[in-house]
Short mmCIF file of C-alpha atoms in Angstrom, two decimals:
data_model
loop_
_atom_site.label_atom_id
_atom_site.label_comp_id
_atom_site.label_asym_id
_atom_site.label_seq_id
_atom_site.Cartn_x
_atom_site.Cartn_y
_atom_site.Cartn_z
CA MET T 240 94.91 -60.94 41.78
CA ASN T 241 92.31 -61.96 39.81
CA ARG T 242 91.83 -60.82 36.23
CA VAL T 243 94.05 -58.24 34.33
CA VAL T 244 94.40 -54.53 35.05
CA THR T 245 93.26 -52.82 33.19
CA LEU T 246 94.02 -48.52 31.92
CA HIS T 247 90.41 -48.37 33.21
CA ASP T 248 91.80 -48.95 36.31
CA LEU T 249 94.64 -47.06 36.49
CA ILE T 250 92.55 -43.92 35.54
CA VAL T 251 90.55 -44.52 38.04
CA ALA T 252 92.61 -45.88 40.54
CA GLY T 253 95.00 -42.36 40.00
CA ALA T 254 91.77 -40.42 40.02
CA ALA T 255 91.37 -41.58 43.32
CA LEU T 256 94.61 -41.25 44.51
CA ALA T 257 94.33 -37.72 42.76
CA ALA T 258 91.63 -36.54 44.66
CA GLY T 259 92.83 -37.67 48.19
CA VAL T 260 96.14 -35.66 47.25
CA VAL T 261 94.44 -32.29 46.15
CA ALA T 262 91.49 -32.47 49.29
CA GLY T 263 95.20 -33.44 51.50
CA LEU T 264 96.22 -30.15 50.07
CA LEU T 265 93.53 -27.92 50.33
CA LEU T 266 92.24 -29.33 53.77
CA ARG T 267 95.78 -28.33 54.58
CA VAL T 268 95.23 -24.56 53.23
CA ALA T 269 92.01 -24.04 55.47
CA LEU T 270 93.60 -25.43 58.11
CA ARG T 271 96.69 -23.11 58.34
CA TRP T 272 92.99 -20.08 57.55
CA LEU T 273 92.34 -21.55 60.52
CA GLY T 274 94.91 -21.01 62.63
CA LYS T 275 95.79 -17.58 62.26
CA HIS T 276 91.80 -16.83 63.33
CA ALA T 277 92.63 -19.04 66.34
CA LEU T 278 95.57 -17.25 67.44
CA ARG T 279 93.60 -14.12 67.42
CA THR T 280 90.76 -14.96 69.99
CA ARG T 281 91.78 -15.60 74.19
CA TRP T 282 90.58 -19.48 74.16
CA SER T 283 93.86 -21.51 73.54
CA GLY T 284 91.58 -24.93 72.99
CA ASP T 285 90.87 -23.59 70.01
CA ASP T 286 94.50 -23.43 68.46
CA ILE T 287 94.72 -26.89 70.36
CA LEU T 288 92.19 -28.58 68.46
CA VAL T 289 93.10 -26.53 64.69
CA ASP T 290 97.08 -27.45 65.71
CA ALA T 291 95.39 -31.36 66.05
CA LEU T 292 93.54 -31.38 62.93
CA ARG T 293 95.97 -29.85 60.65
CA ALA T 294 98.72 -32.75 61.46
CA VAL T 295 95.76 -35.69 61.24
CA VAL T 296 92.95 -34.54 58.80
CA PRO T 297 95.76 -34.07 55.35
CA TRP T 298 97.44 -37.28 56.71
CA ALA T 299 93.36 -38.74 56.47
CA ALA T 300 92.45 -37.80 53.27
CA LEU T 301 95.74 -39.03 51.89
CA THR T 302 94.92 -42.85 53.71
CA GLY T 303 91.35 -42.60 52.31
CA GLY T 304 92.96 -41.78 48.82
CA LEU T 305 95.20 -45.38 48.72
CA ALA T 306 92.29 -46.83 50.01
CA ALA T 307 89.84 -45.76 47.42
CA ALA T 308 92.85 -46.25 44.95
CA ALA T 309 93.54 -50.18 46.87
CA ALA T 310 90.20 -50.53 45.97
CA ALA T 311 89.87 -50.02 42.69
CA LEU T 312 92.39 -52.16 41.13
CA PRO T 313 91.93 -55.69 40.77
CA LEU T 314 93.88 -57.71 44.07
CA THR T 315 94.24 -60.92 45.59
CA ALA T 316 92.01 -61.50 48.59
CA PRO T 317 96.34 -61.44 50.32
CA VAL T 318 97.31 -58.63 48.75
CA GLY T 319 93.85 -56.60 49.39
CA HIS T 320 94.14 -57.49 52.96
CA THR T 321 98.38 -56.31 52.79
CA VAL T 322 97.24 -53.50 51.30
CA ASN T 323 94.12 -52.54 53.86
CA ARG T 324 96.52 -53.61 57.40
CA THR T 325 99.58 -51.09 56.16
CA LEU T 326 96.43 -48.02 55.72
CA MET T 327 95.26 -48.96 58.88
CA VAL T 328 98.74 -48.71 60.25
CA LEU T 329 98.96 -45.64 59.16
CA LEU T 330 95.92 -44.30 60.09
CA ILE T 331 96.58 -45.36 63.77
CA LEU T 332 100.04 -43.45 63.90
CA VAL T 333 98.37 -40.35 62.55
CA VAL T 334 95.94 -40.94 64.93
CA THR T 335 98.36 -41.66 67.92
CA LEU T 336 100.57 -38.96 67.21
CA THR T 337 98.08 -35.95 67.07
CA ALA T 338 96.34 -37.17 70.36
CA ALA T 339 99.74 -37.26 71.96
CA ARG T 340 99.92 -33.83 70.44
CA VAL T 341 95.99 -32.99 71.92
CA ILE T 342 96.15 -34.59 75.25
CA THR T 343 100.40 -32.58 76.08
CA GLY T 344 98.35 -29.73 74.33
CA VAL T 345 95.95 -29.63 76.87
CA VAL T 346 98.81 -30.57 80.35
CA LYS T 347 100.50 -27.27 79.20
CA ALA T 348 97.60 -25.27 78.80
CA LEU T 349 96.46 -26.11 82.10
CA ALA T 350 99.60 -25.69 83.51
CA GLN T 351 99.87 -21.99 81.99
CA SER T 352 96.72 -21.07 83.37
CA ARG T 353 97.40 -22.63 86.62
CA SER T 354 101.30 -20.07 86.92
CA GLY T 355 99.89 -17.50 84.18
CA VAL T 356 103.51 -17.45 82.97
CA ALA T 357 104.68 -18.88 78.98
CA GLY T 358 107.27 -21.52 80.98
CA SER T 359 104.40 -25.20 80.73
CA ALA T 360 105.66 -27.43 83.96
CA THR T 361 106.96 -30.18 81.03
CA ILE T 362 107.33 -33.09 83.13
CA PHE T 363 103.30 -33.68 83.37
CA ALA T 364 103.59 -33.04 79.35
CA ASN T 365 106.21 -35.18 78.63
CA ILE T 366 104.51 -38.18 80.53
CA THR T 367 101.48 -37.76 79.07
CA ARG T 368 102.87 -37.94 75.62
CA ILE T 369 104.85 -41.29 76.70
CA ILE T 370 101.83 -43.20 78.18
CA VAL T 371 99.63 -41.97 75.10
CA LEU T 372 102.79 -43.36 72.11
CA ALA T 373 102.65 -46.30 73.69
CA MET T 374 98.87 -47.19 74.48
CA GLY T 375 99.66 -46.52 70.61
CA PHE T 376 102.09 -48.46 69.57
CA LEU T 377 100.86 -51.46 71.59
CA VAL T 378 97.13 -50.98 68.93
CA VAL T 379 99.50 -51.56 66.61
CA LEU T 380 101.57 -54.96 67.27
CA GLN T 381 97.31 -56.18 67.38
CA THR T 382 96.27 -55.12 64.93
CA LEU T 383 99.76 -56.84 63.19
CA GLY T 384 98.17 -60.09 64.60
CA ILE T 385 100.95 -59.27 66.80
CA SER T 386 100.38 -60.76 70.81
CA ILE T 387 100.61 -58.72 73.59
CA ALA T 388 100.57 -60.03 76.06
CA PRO T 389 103.78 -62.09 76.21
CA LEU T 390 106.04 -58.71 75.00
CA LEU T 391 104.23 -57.12 78.53
CA THR T 392 104.94 -59.81 80.94
CA ALA T 393 108.55 -58.33 79.28
CA LEU T 394 108.40 -55.29 80.38
CA GLY T 395 107.46 -56.23 83.19
CA VAL T 396 109.90 -57.83 84.34
CA GLY T 397 112.27 -55.48 82.66
CA GLY T 398 110.73 -52.81 84.50
CA LEU T 399 111.69 -53.98 87.32
CA ALA T 400 115.59 -54.22 86.57
CA VAL T 401 115.13 -51.36 85.26
CA ALA T 402 114.34 -49.32 88.05
CA LEU T 403 117.41 -50.31 90.66
CA ALA T 404 119.45 -49.27 88.20
CA LEU T 405 117.87 -45.29 87.87
CA GLN T 406 116.45 -44.98 91.53
CA ASP T 407 118.63 -41.80 91.43
CA THR T 408 116.41 -40.81 87.69
CA LEU T 409 113.35 -42.28 89.27
CA ALA T 410 113.49 -40.35 92.79
CA ASN T 411 114.10 -37.32 91.10
CA LEU T 412 111.53 -38.29 88.78
CA PHE T 413 108.50 -38.32 91.53
CA ALA T 414 110.49 -35.63 93.44
CA GLY T 415 109.21 -33.81 90.73
CA VAL T 416 105.42 -35.18 90.38
CA HIS T 417 105.22 -34.26 94.04
CA ILE T 418 106.07 -31.31 94.35
CA LEU T 419 103.70 -30.34 91.56
CA ALA T 420 101.07 -32.33 92.48
CA SER T 421 101.20 -30.69 95.97
CA LYS T 422 101.09 -26.71 94.92
CA THR T 423 103.97 -26.48 96.59
CA VAL T 424 105.98 -24.86 94.11
CA GLN T 425 104.61 -23.74 90.34
CA PRO T 426 106.46 -22.35 87.46
CA GLY T 427 106.92 -18.89 87.78
CA ASP T 428 106.99 -18.47 91.69
CA TYR T 429 109.70 -17.18 93.30
CA ILE T 430 111.58 -19.77 95.37
CA ARG T 431 114.88 -19.23 97.31
CA LEU T 432 116.54 -22.00 99.13
CA SER T 433 118.54 -22.58 102.60
CA SER T 434 121.48 -22.77 100.32
CA GLY T 435 121.17 -19.46 99.52
CA GLU T 436 120.09 -20.03 95.75
CA GLU T 437 116.75 -18.42 94.18
CA GLY T 438 115.41 -16.88 91.60
CA TYR T 439 111.73 -18.07 89.41
CA VAL T 440 111.08 -21.02 88.59
CA VAL T 441 111.34 -21.85 84.68
CA ASP T 442 110.14 -25.37 84.53
CA VAL T 443 110.03 -28.20 86.62
CA ASN T 444 111.39 -31.13 84.57
CA TRP T 445 111.42 -35.34 84.56
CA ARG T 446 115.28 -34.15 86.45
CA ASN T 447 115.73 -31.30 88.28
CA THR T 448 114.03 -27.32 88.39
CA VAL T 449 115.04 -24.86 86.22
CA VAL T 450 115.59 -21.59 88.42
CA ARG T 451 115.94 -18.73 86.50
CA GLN T 452 118.33 -15.81 89.05
CA LEU T 453 117.84 -12.42 88.61
CA SER T 454 120.76 -12.15 86.21
CA ASN T 455 119.07 -13.98 83.91
CA ASN T 456 121.12 -16.88 84.87
CA LEU T 457 120.13 -20.39 84.81
CA VAL T 458 120.03 -22.43 88.14
CA ILE T 459 119.85 -26.35 87.77
CA ILE T 460 118.16 -28.08 90.56
CA PRO T 461 117.18 -32.21 91.07
CA ASN T 462 114.16 -32.01 92.14
CA THR T 463 115.33 -34.43 95.43
CA GLN T 464 117.28 -31.82 96.25
CA LEU T 465 114.08 -28.73 96.08
CA ALA T 466 111.61 -31.58 97.45
CA GLY T 467 114.22 -32.41 100.40
CA THR T 468 115.05 -28.38 101.83
CA ASN T 469 114.02 -25.90 103.44
CA MET T 470 112.61 -22.49 101.05
CA THR T 471 111.34 -19.96 100.82
CA ASN T 472 108.46 -19.34 97.78
CA PHE T 473 107.60 -15.68 97.42
CA THR T 474 104.90 -16.16 95.28
CA ARG T 475 102.36 -18.53 97.82
CA PRO T 476 99.95 -17.48 99.10
CA GLU T 477 100.07 -14.38 97.63
CA GLN T 478 102.36 -13.05 94.56
CA LYS T 479 101.75 -9.32 96.37
CA LEU T 480 103.97 -9.38 99.72
CA THR T 481 105.33 -6.17 102.52
CA ILE T 482 108.73 -5.31 102.83
CA LEU T 483 110.54 -3.14 105.68
CA LEU T 484 113.16 -0.51 105.38
CA GLN T 485 114.61 1.06 108.22
CA VAL T 486 115.23 4.79 108.68
CA GLY T 487 116.23 7.68 111.56
CA VAL T 488 115.67 10.74 111.96
CA ALA T 489 117.23 13.35 114.38
CA TYR T 490 116.16 13.39 118.61
CA ASP T 491 115.05 17.37 117.65
CA SER T 492 112.71 16.02 115.39
CA ASP T 493 108.57 16.37 115.62
CA LEU T 494 108.08 12.77 115.37
CA ASP T 495 104.08 13.72 114.16
CA GLN T 496 105.35 15.33 111.54
CA VAL T 497 107.98 13.05 110.68
CA GLU T 498 105.21 10.16 110.57
CA ARG T 499 102.61 12.85 108.45
CA VAL T 500 105.48 13.16 105.95
CA THR T 501 106.87 9.85 105.43
CA THR T 502 102.91 8.45 105.11
CA GLU T 503 101.87 10.70 102.29
CA VAL T 504 105.86 9.10 100.53
CA ILE T 505 105.45 6.15 101.16
CA ASP T 506 101.09 6.28 99.24
CA SER T 507 102.14 8.80 96.43
CA VAL T 508 105.19 5.96 95.57
CA MET T 509 102.16 3.16 96.34
CA LYS T 510 100.04 4.92 93.40
CA ASP T 511 103.13 6.31 91.03
CA VAL T 512 105.39 3.84 90.47
CA ASN T 513 105.62 0.59 88.75
CA GLY T 514 105.20 -2.50 90.74
CA GLY T 515 103.56 -0.57 94.34
CA ASP T 516 100.35 -1.62 96.12
CA PRO T 517 98.32 0.95 95.69
CA ASP T 518 95.84 -0.67 98.56
CA HIS T 519 98.40 -1.10 100.53
CA GLU T 520 98.12 1.00 103.94
CA ALA T 521 101.06 3.34 104.73
CA ALA T 522 102.93 2.42 107.91
CA VAL T 523 105.32 4.06 110.48
CA ARG T 524 106.74 2.46 112.86
CA PHE T 525 109.24 4.14 115.71
CA HIS T 526 111.12 1.30 118.09
CA THR T 527 114.45 2.31 118.53
CA PHE T 528 116.29 5.02 120.62
CA GLY T 529 119.99 4.17 118.43
CA ASP T 530 122.78 6.50 119.18
CA SER T 531 122.32 9.45 117.20
CA ARG T 532 119.02 9.17 115.83
CA ILE T 533 115.51 7.82 116.26
CA GLY T 534 114.70 4.25 114.40
CA PHE T 535 111.66 3.31 112.94
CA THR T 536 110.40 1.62 110.64
CA VAL T 537 108.56 1.47 107.01
CA ILE T 538 106.38 -0.92 105.31
CA LEU T 539 105.99 -0.64 102.16
CA GLY T 540 103.84 -3.15 99.06
CA VAL T 541 105.11 -4.62 95.76
CA GLY T 542 103.36 -6.50 93.45
CA GLU T 543 105.83 -9.03 93.56
CA PHE T 544 109.06 -10.09 94.71
CA SER T 545 111.81 -8.24 92.24
CA ASP T 546 109.30 -5.09 92.26
CA GLN T 547 110.53 -4.43 95.54
CA TYR T 548 114.08 -2.85 94.39
CA ARG T 549 112.15 -0.07 92.38
CA ILE T 550 109.86 0.62 94.76
CA LYS T 551 112.89 0.76 97.73
CA HIS T 552 115.05 2.74 95.16
CA GLU T 553 112.23 5.60 94.56
CA PHE T 554 110.87 5.00 97.73
CA ILE T 555 114.43 6.27 99.39
CA LYS T 556 114.99 8.89 96.60
CA ARG T 557 111.45 11.15 97.18
CA LEU T 558 111.86 10.68 101.09
CA HIS T 559 115.78 12.41 100.95
CA GLN T 560 114.27 15.03 99.39
CA ARG T 561 111.17 15.21 100.77
CA TYR T 562 113.10 15.66 104.54
CA ARG T 563 115.42 18.11 103.43
CA ASP T 564 112.28 20.81 101.92
CA GLU T 565 111.01 19.41 105.41
CA GLY T 566 114.43 20.33 107.62
CA ILE T 567 113.78 16.89 109.22
CA ARG T 568 117.66 16.12 109.49
CA ILE T 569 118.99 12.67 109.03
CA PRO T 570 121.30 12.66 110.89
CA SER T 571 125.20 10.40 110.16
CA PRO T 572 126.88 9.06 113.15
CA ALA T 573 129.14 10.85 114.88
CA ARG T 574 131.99 9.83 117.53
CA THR T 575 134.11 12.43 119.29
CA VAL T 576 137.99 12.21 119.67
CA ALA T 577 139.28 13.08 121.98
CA LEU T 578 144.12 13.65 121.63
CA GLN T 579 146.63 14.15 124.18
CA LYS T 580 149.98 15.53 123.86
CA PRO T 581 152.87 12.95 124.93
CA GLU T 582 154.27 14.91 128.10
CA GLU T 583 150.67 15.15 129.45
CA ILE T 584 149.99 11.30 129.73
CA VAL T 585 150.40 10.35 133.40
CA ILE T 586 151.25 6.60 134.33
CA PRO T 587 149.31 5.74 137.45
CA HIS T 588 151.59 4.08 140.18
CA GLN T 589 154.81 4.71 138.65
CA ARG T 590 158.23 4.17 140.84
CA ASP T 591 162.01 4.43 139.92
CA LEU T 592 162.73 0.64 139.54
CA SER T 593 166.80 1.30 139.87
CA ALA T 594 165.82 2.32 143.85
CA PRO T 595 166.56 -0.65 146.40
CA VAL T 596 163.43 -3.64 147.74
CA PRO T 597 163.57 -2.82 151.45
CA PRO T 598 163.69 -5.73 153.18
CA VAL T 599 160.85 -8.10 154.52
CA PRO T 600 160.88 -7.69 158.56
#
């Protein structure tokens, strides 16, 4: 210290520190107000930007106040250098955390825009966050005067040992990256595995894929298993799909009338029921002469996989009522059983076993 600290120095330093604190609080209130207005817009980028500013601006104002207070005091060169370096490290940490939050938010926003659902692929967000934090940590070490070259060498050697010890974990990690990069499965898709598990993909993280069944239960599938099994994706290449429903009418039915009535019911269900495809072209295809009926297939269109249950429900109800009104019969299987009295049963080639067997000449 070159001279004695005076009251004037303390007042100036305290005023600078108080100004930094007040500025940080005012900016935080202003950014909170801005954040409420950003939530009302459709663009998610302003939400990410305001969230990042709320994290970095108050801390930057406080750091500026501390720097101004330190400059107002008559500090010696070593102490001033230490204070400046500490403030610089604090600012780097704040910027690093903010950058990690912003980039992670952008990655999540991109995942949401591609899948169209609230869930996101956290594997990319986690990898991005780790990379940004690691870069910020290295910058902090460099600022403190610590050489990072030996650390990078140690990390390279240690990384090989960790890779050998975590083969299964790394296999799941790269399998998840491959699944998302190839766009075979995205959050929001409805999938069915050859092993029988099916449901909506909620998330693909660094180790497993989370699938929510229609019963609202969660199925956890390792990424390597998902990448190596046969799978049906009911959402790709498009979300709309067609379903087949088997129907049968009596042999004395007028098939032209059956086709016309069934087509009208299909059109009404597609337009009136939530989940139907209004652009679907009704189709009825006769295909079988059965034991008691003429069988045909009804082709229905649905907006997405889970809509098929509601569409089938409404279609069967309306078709049954319409067939009753039109006099069209849906026969039930009939069998004729003939019963005989015991004395009427004749056993062929019956003979008396007590009679002697004639000798063979």
